[in-house]
Every structure is written in structure tokens, then in C-alpha cells.
Amino acid sequence: MAVKNKVQLITYPDSLGGDLKELNNVLLKHFPNVFEGGIHILPPFPSSGDRGFAPLTYLEIEPKFGCWDDIKAIGQHSDVLVDLMVNHISRQSIYFQDFLRKGRKSEYADLFITLDKIWKDGKPVEDDIKKMFRRRRVPYSTFTIEETGYVERVWTTFGKSDQSEQIDLDIKSEKVRQLLTDFFVNFSKNQVKIVRLDAVGYIIKKLGTSSFFVEPEIYEFLDWIREMANSLKIELLPEVHAHYATQYKLASKGFWIYDFILPYTILETLFNKSSAKLCSYLKVRPSKQFTMLDCHDGIPVKPDMDELIDTSEARKVVDVCIERGANLSLILSEEHKAKDGFDVHQIRGTYYSILNCDDDAYMAARAIQFFAPGIPQVYYVGLLAGENDIESVEKSGEGREINRHNFSILEIEKSLEKEVVQRLLKLIRFRNEYDAFQGIFTVLDSADDEIHLIWENGDMYCTLFIDLKTNKSLIDYVDEIGNKVQYII
């Protein structure tokens, strides 16, 4: 199984039409042969929180979204990518519910990380916790076992309340590895071709470390799960938000990685009208990457951009985004903030809104993404040039809802009337179909307020030229019969 070097779509199961059947209909009717790289369906499984990222199981599809036959129907024309939250499972799962009833007598007890697996006496040590890269102020939750009244504390990396909905799994446990194997076998039966290992950086908890991407232990797990996935002809995409050196270590071991540097770097390039940082980066980055501009979370800043940004300059970029309606996700651990207190984890908003709904700037951003070596992913809101959904943020109190609008069929059809959406669809088709993208990529010399990139494959070539003063973008290419063609994006 090889990942196709073509554009993918990212969508929730209910965000384009309401459910999986409608999603398939929308793809076939409005986007035939557009997303030839595949469809990344954000968690369609039964879940108790975090919009699917607190799954009860991976053996079923949430009934309101449809069933596995709907996934297989999409898989008939597109490679399907799904997430596996390898770090955790829902508090409402049968596994943890049984543990809540029976405690250590539960057959599933070893799936979870009770604090005595971290500290021998089960008592957390504040100095140890301070060293950890935390997503919540206290990295565990407290529960009372029904049958005994005994109080248990178990590790919970994520979640907003004391009793988190996302209970960490102990990947050292053979029972966890068997459970993960069962999930992968089920994916294989239902035509899933790629699995994103969500939150994989948090799976190792080790005293004296940040408990994030702990080496070498994480590689032992990744080697195990890759061998298992390979046996089922499933590709893996580890999802790790970390310093770029960490990502590059994964790349050096042959894993696909996410280019979480590109979204902010493109934004900064367009804001400052300077291509120097972007061009320097494009010359050295690994090519085996998935690229994106926007997603269901936000534009990564820290720790992904650590040592790549000047925090005083980054504040200016962030301030512009806020002026245009964005909100922020912040770093909680004092030890992992910048020395000057800069603490922006992600910028949340639609990429189109953050670019001030400037069609040319948006198309320039997509053109850079599509020319950067890797597998381009387009988030469904970005596909339809969606704007910030402030109303949903205010209604839900969840900042990420700004970029999670669900589109009805009518809204999809209305969005397709936008000139910028049609321009984007044309560019996607060009990226999918033009053979030079299977060849060699080079960053050409250019003035600081310009970008000049080229792909070459035998006699075929295409160059991208962007004038940052105007955000106008041009592609020059040679067609199949040798004619030179200029394509104004």
C-alpha cells in the first residue's frame, strides 16, 4: 500500500451534509475525482466528548453518522484515513466502565495507568509533574470504585474536568496491544488504508522526563505498531506536535510526518511580504510529509515553531490574527513557555478569515502548500473558503468551534458559487494531474518579496511564481504536446 501523491480532504463525518451517506453523495456529485489522495474522516466512532476524540470503541460507527458500509462505500472511490487515539479511550467505554465497577478485579484494569504504575506508592510528586509537558493542570483524574468505595487515580493527559472523558491507555500492557491489534484488523476489513496515530507523543510516561516523546521507548512502540499495520497493508501517520527536531527523527526512521511548520510560515510570509524564511525552510525540510494549512484544531505555533520564530515577531503575527477574529490555545506548563512568556500553542480560526478573506492571498497560500513536497490535505472549511464561526464559539464556549462549521447541502452549493472555491478546485485538479509533481522539486532564487518554485520530471515542468506585493500567483508549465502554458491561479 502506497500513499498517493495527490490531494486529500479532511472532514468530520457530519460536516458535509450531515452524515456519512450524504458525505459520499456530496463527494460523488460535487467533487468527483477531486480528492484523489483520499478522504480523512475525523473520528466517526461512538464518542463521549471532544467531537469524536474520546472514542468508546473503534469497532462501531456512531449510528447517527451511519455504519461501516458507508465507510466502505467511500472507500470504493477514495482511500480512507481515520484516526486512532492511541493515547486514550473514553471514560464511557465498556473497558473503563467495568474498571469503575470492579476496580483492580476488572479484566480490563491493566489497560489503564493507575498512579502506582508511575509512583510506587501511588502518590503524585509535584516536582515530577512540573517537568511534564501537560495539556491539563493535573495529569490524572480521581474516581471512586463502585463495589469497594476505593479511590483510584488514573492518568488522563487530556480533558477539561477532574474526571476526564479521555482515559490514558498503558501501551506497555499486552492487553492494550491486543486491543489495538483488534481495532486495526477491523479497519482493514472495512477498507481503511491509512491510520493517523493521534496523540502518539504522549504514550510514554516516565519520571524525570517531560513524558512527551520519550526516547528510546517511543520507538519500540512505533516499530511494533508499524509492523502490525504493515501486515494489514495499512499506512501509518504519527501525529506529533513538537520541536521540528522530533519530527525529523521520525522522518529519519521512515515514518510519514506532518508538516506543522508550513501553516505558520506561510502566514508569516504573506503578512510580512518576505519569502526568505519560507524559501530557506523549503530547501531543507523532509519530503515525506503530509501538509496542511488549517484543521479541526488550529495553526500550530508552540512547540512546533520553537527556535524557528522570534517571539516578539510572532506576537505581531498573532495580534493580526486576533484582530481578524481568531482565538488562541495556550501552553499551560510554565517550563514550556518561551522565556519572555510567549505561550501561544495554536491560533484558531479559518485560514481564509485569518488572511482577511483576500482571495489572492488565500490562493497564494494554497499554491505554496501544493508545491511543497508531500501529500496536501485540505480541510473541509478551507475547501469552501469558510469564515470564522464566532456564533458557535459563543454558544459552545469551545474556541475550536470557530473552524468547525457543519455545512448543509444548501450551504455547500452556495459555497461552490464562490469564485475562490472554483479557483481552488482548479488548482487541486492541476496538482493531482500534472506529472511534474512526481519528479524533482527545487526552490529557485528570487527577490525577498517574491517566491519562485519548480517541479521537473523528464520533459515536464511547472514553476510557481508569487508576487508577495500583490499576492498574485502564476504557474508556467509545458503541456503534453510541448506547448508552454501560463496558468493564472
Tab-separated table of C-alpha atoms in Angstrom:
chain	number	residue	atom	x	y	z
A	1	MET	CA	0.000	0.000	0.000
A	2	ALA	CA	1.483	3.329	-1.060
A	3	VAL	CA	0.100	6.720	-0.119
A	4	LYS	CA	-0.998	8.515	-3.298
A	5	ASN	CA	0.823	11.765	-4.080
A	6	LYS	CA	-2.428	13.633	-4.617
A	7	VAL	CA	-4.677	15.977	-2.617
A	8	GLN	CA	-6.688	14.676	0.339
A	9	LEU	CA	-9.792	16.070	2.035
A	10	ILE	CA	-10.178	16.298	5.834
A	11	THR	CA	-13.744	16.330	7.161
A	12	TYR	CA	-15.864	15.303	10.083
A	13	PRO	CA	-18.395	12.569	9.231
A	14	ASP	CA	-21.278	15.035	9.651
A	15	SER	CA	-19.746	18.274	8.341
A	16	LEU	CA	-20.636	17.967	4.655
A	17	GLY	CA	-24.319	17.119	4.502
A	18	GLY	CA	-24.986	15.646	7.949
A	19	ASP	CA	-23.794	12.026	7.862
A	20	LEU	CA	-21.574	9.562	6.013
A	21	LYS	CA	-24.121	8.707	3.311
A	22	GLU	CA	-24.556	12.392	2.493
A	23	LEU	CA	-20.778	12.888	2.609
A	24	ASN	CA	-20.403	10.190	-0.036
A	25	ASN	CA	-23.160	11.769	-2.119
A	26	VAL	CA	-21.513	15.187	-1.843
A	27	LEU	CA	-18.144	13.770	-2.895
A	28	LEU	CA	-19.620	11.978	-5.898
A	29	LYS	CA	-21.866	14.856	-7.007
A	30	HIS	CA	-19.808	17.962	-6.290
A	31	PHE	CA	-16.199	16.746	-6.032
A	32	PRO	CA	-15.805	13.796	-8.417
A	33	ASN	CA	-12.149	12.902	-8.965
A	34	VAL	CA	-11.053	15.886	-6.861
A	35	PHE	CA	-9.670	14.248	-3.721
A	36	GLU	CA	-7.693	11.532	-5.430
A	37	GLY	CA	-5.308	11.279	-2.482
A	38	GLY	CA	-8.096	10.147	-0.183
A	39	ILE	CA	-10.584	11.254	2.461
A	40	HIS	CA	-9.521	11.769	6.068
A	41	ILE	CA	-12.700	11.191	8.068
A	42	LEU	CA	-12.276	12.658	11.540
A	43	PRO	CA	-13.461	10.203	14.227
A	44	PRO	CA	-16.798	8.660	13.138
A	45	PHE	CA	-16.867	6.332	16.145
A	46	PRO	CA	-19.117	6.451	19.234
A	47	SER	CA	-17.569	9.109	21.485
A	48	SER	CA	-18.300	10.836	24.770
A	49	GLY	CA	-16.541	14.124	24.096
A	50	ASP	CA	-14.040	16.273	22.197
A	51	ARG	CA	-16.046	15.885	18.989
A	52	GLY	CA	-15.120	12.261	18.447
A	53	PHE	CA	-11.685	12.276	20.050
A	54	ALA	CA	-12.918	10.440	23.162
A	55	PRO	CA	-13.924	7.180	21.412
A	56	LEU	CA	-15.748	4.366	23.206
A	57	THR	CA	-14.630	1.843	20.593
A	58	TYR	CA	-13.281	1.580	17.063
A	59	LEU	CA	-15.329	-1.498	16.271
A	60	GLU	CA	-18.505	0.502	15.586
A	61	ILE	CA	-19.553	3.654	13.762
A	62	GLU	CA	-21.660	6.180	15.656
A	63	PRO	CA	-25.221	5.319	14.452
A	64	LYS	CA	-26.161	8.947	13.784
A	65	PHE	CA	-23.287	9.069	11.260
A	66	GLY	CA	-24.093	5.741	9.598
A	67	CYS	CA	-22.321	2.378	9.576
A	68	TRP	CA	-19.214	0.635	8.300
A	69	ASP	CA	-20.904	0.035	4.942
A	70	ASP	CA	-20.935	3.812	4.464
A	71	ILE	CA	-17.186	3.928	5.115
A	72	LYS	CA	-16.685	1.100	2.630
A	73	ALA	CA	-18.811	2.964	0.051
A	74	ILE	CA	-16.463	5.949	0.301
A	75	GLY	CA	-13.544	3.516	0.160
A	76	GLN	CA	-14.786	2.302	-3.231
A	77	HIS	CA	-13.591	5.552	-4.844
A	78	SER	CA	-11.208	7.103	-2.289
A	79	ASP	CA	-8.585	5.846	0.125
A	80	VAL	CA	-9.976	6.338	3.637
A	81	LEU	CA	-7.873	7.689	6.503
A	82	VAL	CA	-9.157	7.513	10.096
A	83	ASP	CA	-7.733	8.438	13.481
A	84	LEU	CA	-6.796	6.093	16.263
A	85	MET	CA	-6.364	7.879	19.594
A	86	VAL	CA	-3.513	5.609	20.598
A	87	ASN	CA	-3.010	7.500	23.867
A	88	HIS	CA	-6.507	7.193	25.320
A	89	ILE	CA	-10.044	5.860	25.216
A	90	SER	CA	-13.372	7.122	26.546
A	91	ARG	CA	-14.366	7.064	30.192
A	92	GLN	CA	-17.724	5.719	28.906
A	93	SER	CA	-16.118	2.740	27.126
A	94	ILE	CA	-17.063	-0.753	28.305
A	95	TYR	CA	-13.460	-1.185	29.378
A	96	PHE	CA	-13.271	1.727	31.787
A	97	GLN	CA	-16.852	1.350	32.967
A	98	ASP	CA	-16.028	-2.197	34.044
A	99	PHE	CA	-12.952	-0.866	35.862
A	100	LEU	CA	-15.127	1.735	37.621
A	101	ARG	CA	-17.378	-1.038	38.904
A	102	LYS	CA	-14.784	-3.650	39.891
A	103	GLY	CA	-11.516	-1.747	40.266
A	104	ARG	CA	-8.391	-3.908	40.155
A	105	LYS	CA	-10.572	-7.022	39.842
A	106	SER	CA	-11.748	-5.896	36.406
A	107	GLU	CA	-10.400	-7.902	33.474
A	108	TYR	CA	-9.612	-4.528	31.885
A	109	ALA	CA	-7.771	-2.985	34.849
A	110	ASP	CA	-4.354	-3.349	33.227
A	111	LEU	CA	-5.467	-1.259	30.229
A	112	PHE	CA	-5.159	1.876	32.346
A	113	ILE	CA	-2.369	3.725	34.131
A	114	THR	CA	-3.135	3.816	37.832
A	115	LEU	CA	-0.709	6.122	39.593
A	116	ASP	CA	1.134	3.257	41.297
A	117	LYS	CA	2.449	2.421	37.812
A	118	ILE	CA	4.172	5.815	37.877
A	119	TRP	CA	4.948	6.289	41.584
A	120	LYS	CA	5.308	3.095	43.654
A	121	ASP	CA	3.134	4.391	46.491
A	122	GLY	CA	0.612	5.863	44.059
A	123	LYS	CA	1.200	9.383	45.396
A	124	PRO	CA	1.996	12.021	42.761
A	125	VAL	CA	5.115	14.128	43.267
A	126	GLU	CA	4.730	17.773	42.272
A	127	ASP	CA	8.373	18.167	41.199
A	128	ASP	CA	7.935	15.286	38.749
A	129	ILE	CA	4.715	16.745	37.371
A	130	LYS	CA	6.317	20.165	36.837
A	131	LYS	CA	8.773	18.616	34.385
A	132	MET	CA	5.987	17.150	32.263
A	133	PHE	CA	4.550	18.711	29.130
A	134	ARG	CA	0.958	18.936	30.298
A	135	ARG	CA	-2.309	19.507	28.443
A	136	ARG	CA	-4.194	19.991	31.719
A	137	ARG	CA	-3.058	21.329	35.085
A	138	VAL	CA	-3.205	17.933	36.798
A	139	PRO	CA	-2.407	14.939	34.534
A	140	TYR	CA	-4.654	12.463	36.326
A	141	SER	CA	-8.292	12.026	37.350
A	142	THR	CA	-9.793	10.672	40.555
A	143	PHE	CA	-12.517	8.022	40.587
A	144	THR	CA	-14.332	6.005	43.258
A	145	ILE	CA	-14.731	2.271	42.579
A	146	GLU	CA	-18.401	1.306	42.946
A	147	GLU	CA	-18.016	-2.124	44.556
A	148	THR	CA	-15.355	-1.187	47.106
A	149	GLY	CA	-15.541	2.588	47.577
A	150	TYR	CA	-11.774	2.646	46.984
A	151	VAL	CA	-10.423	5.848	45.426
A	152	GLU	CA	-8.329	5.330	42.291
A	153	ARG	CA	-6.326	7.945	40.429
A	154	VAL	CA	-5.597	7.199	36.780
A	155	TRP	CA	-3.564	9.063	34.205
A	156	THR	CA	-5.513	11.424	31.946
A	157	THR	CA	-3.395	13.561	29.636
A	158	PHE	CA	-6.358	15.386	28.113
A	159	GLY	CA	-9.704	16.708	29.357
A	160	LYS	CA	-11.131	19.810	30.961
A	161	SER	CA	-12.698	18.392	34.122
A	162	ASP	CA	-11.195	16.425	37.021
A	163	GLN	CA	-12.886	13.276	35.777
A	164	SER	CA	-11.655	13.475	32.216
A	165	GLU	CA	-13.560	11.797	29.399
A	166	GLN	CA	-10.246	10.633	27.887
A	167	ILE	CA	-8.555	7.887	29.918
A	168	ASP	CA	-4.943	7.092	29.006
A	169	LEU	CA	-4.055	3.583	27.878
A	170	ASP	CA	-0.982	1.748	29.154
A	171	ILE	CA	0.820	0.809	25.958
A	172	LYS	CA	3.208	-1.356	27.982
A	173	SER	CA	0.273	-3.697	28.642
A	174	GLU	CA	-0.145	-6.730	26.395
A	175	LYS	CA	-3.902	-6.302	26.744
A	176	VAL	CA	-3.653	-2.816	25.249
A	177	ARG	CA	-1.579	-4.115	22.361
A	178	GLN	CA	-4.132	-6.837	21.691
A	179	LEU	CA	-6.915	-4.269	21.779
A	180	LEU	CA	-5.070	-2.046	19.291
A	181	THR	CA	-4.493	-5.056	17.051
A	182	ASP	CA	-8.215	-5.852	17.131
A	183	PHE	CA	-9.001	-2.283	16.097
A	184	PHE	CA	-6.542	-2.415	13.185
A	185	VAL	CA	-7.906	-5.753	11.971
A	186	ASN	CA	-11.368	-4.183	11.921
A	187	PHE	CA	-10.046	-1.181	9.987
A	188	SER	CA	-8.517	-3.489	7.409
A	189	LYS	CA	-11.794	-5.369	6.953
A	190	ASN	CA	-13.534	-2.070	6.252
A	191	GLN	CA	-11.129	-0.730	3.614
A	192	VAL	CA	-9.307	1.809	5.794
A	193	LYS	CA	-5.956	2.433	4.099
A	194	ILE	CA	-4.243	4.965	6.397
A	195	VAL	CA	-4.407	5.405	10.172
A	196	ARG	CA	-3.336	8.583	11.911
A	197	LEU	CA	-1.875	7.850	15.337
A	198	ASP	CA	-3.379	10.757	17.236
A	199	ALA	CA	-1.572	11.981	20.380
A	200	VAL	CA	1.112	9.315	19.996
A	201	GLY	CA	3.709	11.642	21.525
A	202	TYR	CA	2.089	11.266	24.955
A	203	ILE	CA	2.053	7.483	25.220
A	204	ILE	CA	5.208	7.074	27.358
A	205	LYS	CA	5.052	8.325	30.948
A	206	LYS	CA	8.474	8.335	32.577
A	207	LEU	CA	9.614	10.113	35.721
A	208	GLY	CA	12.329	12.698	35.269
A	209	THR	CA	11.234	13.456	31.700
A	210	SER	CA	8.622	15.657	30.028
A	211	SER	CA	6.616	12.445	29.445
A	212	PHE	CA	6.332	13.593	25.853
A	213	PHE	CA	8.024	11.696	23.019
A	214	VAL	CA	10.224	9.809	25.451
A	215	GLU	CA	13.165	8.187	23.683
A	216	PRO	CA	14.023	5.440	23.039
A	217	GLU	CA	10.858	3.865	24.449
A	218	ILE	CA	8.549	5.505	21.911
A	219	TYR	CA	10.432	3.918	19.008
A	220	GLU	CA	9.914	0.430	20.404
A	221	PHE	CA	6.171	1.028	20.371
A	222	LEU	CA	6.175	2.653	16.933
A	223	ASP	CA	8.208	-0.199	15.452
A	224	TRP	CA	5.716	-2.685	16.919
A	225	ILE	CA	2.626	-0.900	15.633
A	226	ARG	CA	4.183	-0.290	12.205
A	227	GLU	CA	4.956	-3.987	11.790
A	228	MET	CA	1.397	-4.855	12.775
A	229	ALA	CA	-0.093	-2.222	10.417
A	230	ASN	CA	2.160	-3.313	7.553
A	231	SER	CA	0.869	-6.881	7.920
A	232	LEU	CA	-2.611	-5.471	7.252
A	233	LYS	CA	-1.440	-3.195	4.393
A	234	ILE	CA	-2.263	-0.066	6.378
A	235	GLU	CA	-0.034	3.040	6.282
A	236	LEU	CA	0.634	4.975	9.490
A	237	LEU	CA	0.742	8.723	10.050
A	238	PRO	CA	2.055	9.574	13.542
A	239	GLU	CA	0.634	12.903	14.767
A	240	VAL	CA	3.193	14.713	16.916
A	241	HIS	CA	3.162	18.393	17.837
A	242	ALA	CA	6.752	19.002	18.890
A	243	HIS	CA	10.012	20.777	18.125
A	244	TYR	CA	10.880	20.144	14.484
A	245	ALA	CA	13.906	18.051	15.503
A	246	THR	CA	11.486	15.495	16.967
A	247	GLN	CA	9.531	15.320	13.723
A	248	TYR	CA	12.743	14.894	11.760
A	249	LYS	CA	13.737	11.944	13.955
A	250	LEU	CA	10.509	10.228	12.960
A	251	ALA	CA	11.164	11.036	9.314
A	252	SER	CA	14.680	9.574	9.571
A	253	LYS	CA	13.104	6.294	10.709
A	254	GLY	CA	10.919	6.148	7.616
A	255	PHE	CA	7.639	7.399	9.104
A	256	TRP	CA	5.321	9.834	7.435
A	257	ILE	CA	5.169	13.063	9.440
A	258	TYR	CA	3.013	16.182	9.479
A	259	ASP	CA	4.448	19.463	8.302
A	260	PHE	CA	3.216	21.576	11.207
A	261	ILE	CA	5.802	24.260	10.360
A	262	LEU	CA	4.356	25.209	6.981
A	263	PRO	CA	0.983	26.751	8.037
A	264	TYR	CA	2.503	29.429	10.296
A	265	THR	CA	5.468	30.013	7.976
A	266	ILE	CA	3.166	30.691	5.018
A	267	LEU	CA	1.072	33.012	7.176
A	268	GLU	CA	4.133	34.957	8.300
A	269	THR	CA	5.367	35.127	4.689
A	270	LEU	CA	2.115	36.649	3.453
A	271	PHE	CA	1.816	39.047	6.401
A	272	ASN	CA	5.408	40.329	6.170
A	273	LYS	CA	5.753	40.160	2.373
A	274	SER	CA	9.061	38.353	2.801
A	275	SER	CA	9.925	34.922	1.422
A	276	ALA	CA	13.364	34.431	2.992
A	277	LYS	CA	12.301	32.174	5.893
A	278	LEU	CA	9.892	30.161	3.782
A	279	CYS	CA	12.396	29.535	0.989
A	280	SER	CA	15.125	28.553	3.452
A	281	TYR	CA	12.736	26.098	5.075
A	282	LEU	CA	11.533	24.585	1.797
A	283	LYS	CA	15.142	23.819	0.865
A	284	VAL	CA	15.816	21.603	3.901
A	285	ARG	CA	12.545	20.038	5.044
A	286	PRO	CA	11.950	16.275	4.660
A	287	SER	CA	9.740	15.437	1.694
A	288	LYS	CA	7.829	12.509	3.253
A	289	GLN	CA	5.232	14.711	4.903
A	290	PHE	CA	1.529	15.454	4.947
A	291	THR	CA	0.906	19.175	4.521
A	292	MET	CA	-1.978	21.317	5.734
A	293	LEU	CA	-2.930	24.945	6.317
A	294	ASP	CA	-5.946	24.536	8.560
A	295	CYS	CA	-7.512	21.712	10.552
A	296	HIS	CA	-10.022	20.936	13.295
A	297	ASP	CA	-7.667	22.342	15.966
A	298	GLY	CA	-5.610	25.343	14.899
A	299	ILE	CA	-2.467	26.684	13.254
A	300	PRO	CA	0.467	25.272	15.252
A	301	VAL	CA	2.834	27.712	16.961
A	302	LYS	CA	4.450	26.258	20.119
A	303	PRO	CA	6.198	23.864	20.384
A	304	ASP	CA	6.204	23.223	16.620
A	305	MET	CA	7.828	26.564	15.775
A	306	ASP	CA	10.296	26.652	18.692
A	307	GLU	CA	13.670	28.057	17.559
A	308	LEU	CA	12.164	28.925	14.178
A	309	ILE	CA	10.429	32.116	15.275
A	310	ASP	CA	11.351	35.290	17.090
A	311	THR	CA	8.651	35.504	19.761
A	312	SER	CA	8.425	39.301	19.567
A	313	GLU	CA	7.733	38.990	15.827
A	314	ALA	CA	5.375	36.083	16.471
A	315	ARG	CA	3.326	38.279	18.810
A	316	LYS	CA	2.744	40.672	15.909
A	317	VAL	CA	1.510	37.809	13.709
A	318	VAL	CA	-0.741	36.545	16.491
A	319	ASP	CA	-2.116	40.054	17.105
A	320	VAL	CA	-3.139	40.374	13.440
A	321	CYS	CA	-4.896	37.004	13.635
A	322	ILE	CA	-6.790	38.108	16.760
A	323	GLU	CA	-7.795	41.365	15.063
A	324	ARG	CA	-9.311	39.228	12.313
A	325	GLY	CA	-11.376	37.198	14.782
A	326	ALA	CA	-9.085	34.315	15.742
A	327	ASN	CA	-8.746	32.940	19.283
A	328	LEU	CA	-5.852	31.119	20.913
A	329	SER	CA	-4.953	27.848	22.580
A	330	LEU	CA	-2.245	28.433	25.200
A	331	ILE	CA	0.624	26.455	26.757
A	332	LEU	CA	-0.128	25.624	30.405
A	333	SER	CA	3.265	24.480	31.722
A	334	GLU	CA	5.433	27.426	32.797
A	335	GLU	CA	8.520	25.361	31.961
A	336	HIS	CA	7.446	25.078	28.323
A	337	LYS	CA	6.578	28.719	27.674
A	338	ALA	CA	9.144	30.994	25.998
A	339	LYS	CA	11.481	32.958	28.248
A	340	ASP	CA	9.527	36.135	27.536
A	341	GLY	CA	6.263	34.410	28.472
A	342	PHE	CA	5.084	33.777	24.906
A	343	ASP	CA	2.621	30.921	25.331
A	344	VAL	CA	0.638	30.510	22.103
A	345	HIS	CA	0.092	26.817	21.342
A	346	GLN	CA	-2.240	27.249	18.367
A	347	ILE	CA	-4.016	30.058	16.500
A	348	ARG	CA	-7.650	29.102	15.989
A	349	GLY	CA	-9.633	30.464	13.079
A	350	THR	CA	-10.311	29.669	9.431
A	351	TYR	CA	-7.282	30.261	7.240
A	352	TYR	CA	-9.442	32.272	4.857
A	353	SER	CA	-10.572	34.638	7.637
A	354	ILE	CA	-7.047	34.966	9.020
A	355	LEU	CA	-5.970	36.096	5.546
A	356	ASN	CA	-8.725	38.737	5.768
A	357	CYS	CA	-10.848	36.913	3.172
A	358	ASP	CA	-8.373	38.005	0.490
A	359	ASP	CA	-8.908	35.554	-2.378
A	360	ASP	CA	-5.490	36.119	-3.952
A	361	ALA	CA	-3.663	35.712	-0.631
A	362	TYR	CA	-5.611	32.537	0.050
A	363	MET	CA	-4.816	31.081	-3.366
A	364	ALA	CA	-1.150	32.001	-2.921
A	365	ALA	CA	-1.145	30.115	0.390
A	366	ARG	CA	-2.699	27.034	-1.222
A	367	ALA	CA	-0.307	27.202	-4.155
A	368	ILE	CA	2.689	27.188	-1.794
A	369	GLN	CA	1.175	24.257	0.113
A	370	PHE	CA	0.542	22.267	-3.066
A	371	PHE	CA	4.054	22.921	-4.415
A	372	ALA	CA	5.739	21.923	-1.145
A	373	PRO	CA	6.753	18.245	-1.442
A	374	GLY	CA	4.354	15.939	0.386
A	375	ILE	CA	0.706	14.933	0.490
A	376	PRO	CA	-1.521	18.048	0.599
A	377	GLN	CA	-4.577	17.896	2.840
A	378	VAL	CA	-7.418	20.413	2.502
A	379	TYR	CA	-9.738	20.839	5.479
A	380	TYR	CA	-13.400	20.993	4.510
A	381	VAL	CA	-13.893	24.553	5.842
A	382	GLY	CA	-10.872	25.670	3.847
A	383	LEU	CA	-12.216	23.879	0.773
A	384	LEU	CA	-15.344	26.037	0.921
A	385	ALA	CA	-13.454	29.221	1.931
A	386	GLY	CA	-15.392	29.248	5.180
A	387	GLU	CA	-15.183	32.192	7.561
A	388	ASN	CA	-14.842	32.281	11.336
A	389	ASP	CA	-17.880	30.807	13.093
A	390	ILE	CA	-17.944	33.190	16.053
A	391	GLU	CA	-21.535	32.258	16.883
A	392	SER	CA	-20.618	28.607	17.513
A	393	VAL	CA	-17.745	29.659	19.778
A	394	GLU	CA	-20.032	31.861	21.857
A	395	LYS	CA	-22.730	29.205	22.008
A	396	SER	CA	-20.435	26.309	22.952
A	397	GLY	CA	-17.666	28.061	24.872
A	398	GLU	CA	-15.207	25.987	22.814
A	399	GLY	CA	-12.665	28.087	20.917
A	400	ARG	CA	-12.027	25.404	18.298
A	401	GLU	CA	-15.626	25.622	17.084
A	402	ILE	CA	-14.525	28.742	15.172
A	403	ASN	CA	-13.328	26.427	12.394
A	404	ARG	CA	-15.762	23.512	12.706
A	405	HIS	CA	-18.908	24.732	10.981
A	406	ASN	CA	-21.194	21.999	9.660
A	407	PHE	CA	-22.319	22.736	6.097
A	408	SER	CA	-25.784	21.781	4.914
A	409	ILE	CA	-26.241	20.702	1.301
A	410	LEU	CA	-27.619	24.172	0.531
A	411	GLU	CA	-24.598	25.851	2.148
A	412	ILE	CA	-22.231	23.601	0.185
A	413	GLU	CA	-23.940	24.501	-3.088
A	414	LYS	CA	-23.859	28.198	-2.195
A	415	SER	CA	-20.174	27.991	-1.308
A	416	LEU	CA	-19.436	26.340	-4.644
A	417	GLU	CA	-20.657	29.536	-6.322
A	418	LYS	CA	-17.745	31.483	-4.807
A	419	GLU	CA	-15.054	32.319	-7.329
A	420	VAL	CA	-12.290	31.491	-4.832
A	421	VAL	CA	-13.700	27.972	-4.308
A	422	GLN	CA	-13.735	27.318	-8.052
A	423	ARG	CA	-10.172	28.646	-8.289
A	424	LEU	CA	-9.146	26.262	-5.522
A	425	LEU	CA	-10.816	23.270	-7.192
A	426	LYS	CA	-8.985	24.051	-10.430
A	427	LEU	CA	-5.675	24.199	-8.549
A	428	ILE	CA	-6.394	20.894	-6.786
A	429	ARG	CA	-7.037	19.211	-10.127
A	430	PHE	CA	-3.812	20.620	-11.549
A	431	ARG	CA	-1.861	19.348	-8.528
A	432	ASN	CA	-3.422	15.894	-8.906
A	433	GLU	CA	-2.981	15.555	-12.654
A	434	TYR	CA	0.289	17.209	-13.632
A	435	ASP	CA	3.119	14.654	-13.878
A	436	ALA	CA	5.924	17.001	-12.847
A	437	PHE	CA	4.784	16.691	-9.204
A	438	GLN	CA	6.091	13.111	-9.290
A	439	GLY	CA	9.585	14.424	-10.062
A	440	ILE	CA	12.168	16.742	-8.504
A	441	PHE	CA	11.435	19.907	-6.525
A	442	THR	CA	13.705	22.955	-6.409
A	443	VAL	CA	13.479	26.354	-4.722
A	444	LEU	CA	14.670	28.908	-7.273
A	445	ASP	CA	16.433	32.143	-6.389
A	446	SER	CA	14.039	35.050	-6.018
A	447	ALA	CA	13.745	38.547	-4.625
A	448	ASP	CA	12.667	38.763	-0.983
A	449	ASP	CA	9.157	39.868	-1.970
A	450	GLU	CA	8.739	37.003	-4.446
A	451	ILE	CA	8.547	33.198	-4.395
A	452	HIS	CA	9.787	31.011	-7.259
A	453	LEU	CA	9.449	27.199	-7.091
A	454	ILE	CA	9.770	24.484	-9.716
A	455	TRP	CA	8.921	20.793	-10.214
A	456	GLU	CA	10.639	18.852	-13.017
A	457	ASN	CA	10.005	15.340	-14.305
A	458	GLY	CA	11.681	14.499	-17.597
A	459	ASP	CA	10.412	16.946	-20.208
A	460	MET	CA	7.580	18.082	-17.943
A	461	TYR	CA	7.998	21.031	-15.601
A	462	CYS	CA	5.891	23.590	-13.775
A	463	THR	CA	7.014	26.732	-11.981
A	464	LEU	CA	5.150	28.727	-9.362
A	465	PHE	CA	5.781	32.468	-9.191
A	466	ILE	CA	4.170	34.570	-6.468
A	467	ASP	CA	4.478	38.345	-6.192
A	468	LEU	CA	4.079	38.974	-2.466
A	469	LYS	CA	3.447	42.674	-3.069
A	470	THR	CA	0.162	41.816	-4.796
A	471	ASN	CA	-0.346	38.135	-3.791
A	472	LYS	CA	-0.790	37.320	-7.483
A	473	SER	CA	0.270	33.795	-8.422
A	474	LEU	CA	1.263	32.309	-11.766
A	475	ILE	CA	2.096	28.779	-12.860
A	476	ASP	CA	4.099	28.266	-16.034
A	477	TYR	CA	4.124	24.729	-17.372
A	478	VAL	CA	4.587	22.703	-20.521
A	479	ASP	CA	1.682	20.595	-21.688
A	480	GLU	CA	1.733	17.055	-23.085
A	481	ILE	CA	2.467	18.198	-26.634
A	482	GLY	CA	5.233	20.583	-25.594
A	483	ASN	CA	3.355	23.867	-25.609
A	484	LYS	CA	4.231	26.390	-22.931
A	485	VAL	CA	1.188	27.432	-20.924
A	486	GLN	CA	0.684	30.160	-18.332
A	487	TYR	CA	-1.930	29.497	-15.642
A	488	ILE	CA	-3.068	32.481	-13.553
A	489	ILE	CA	-4.140	30.932	-10.259
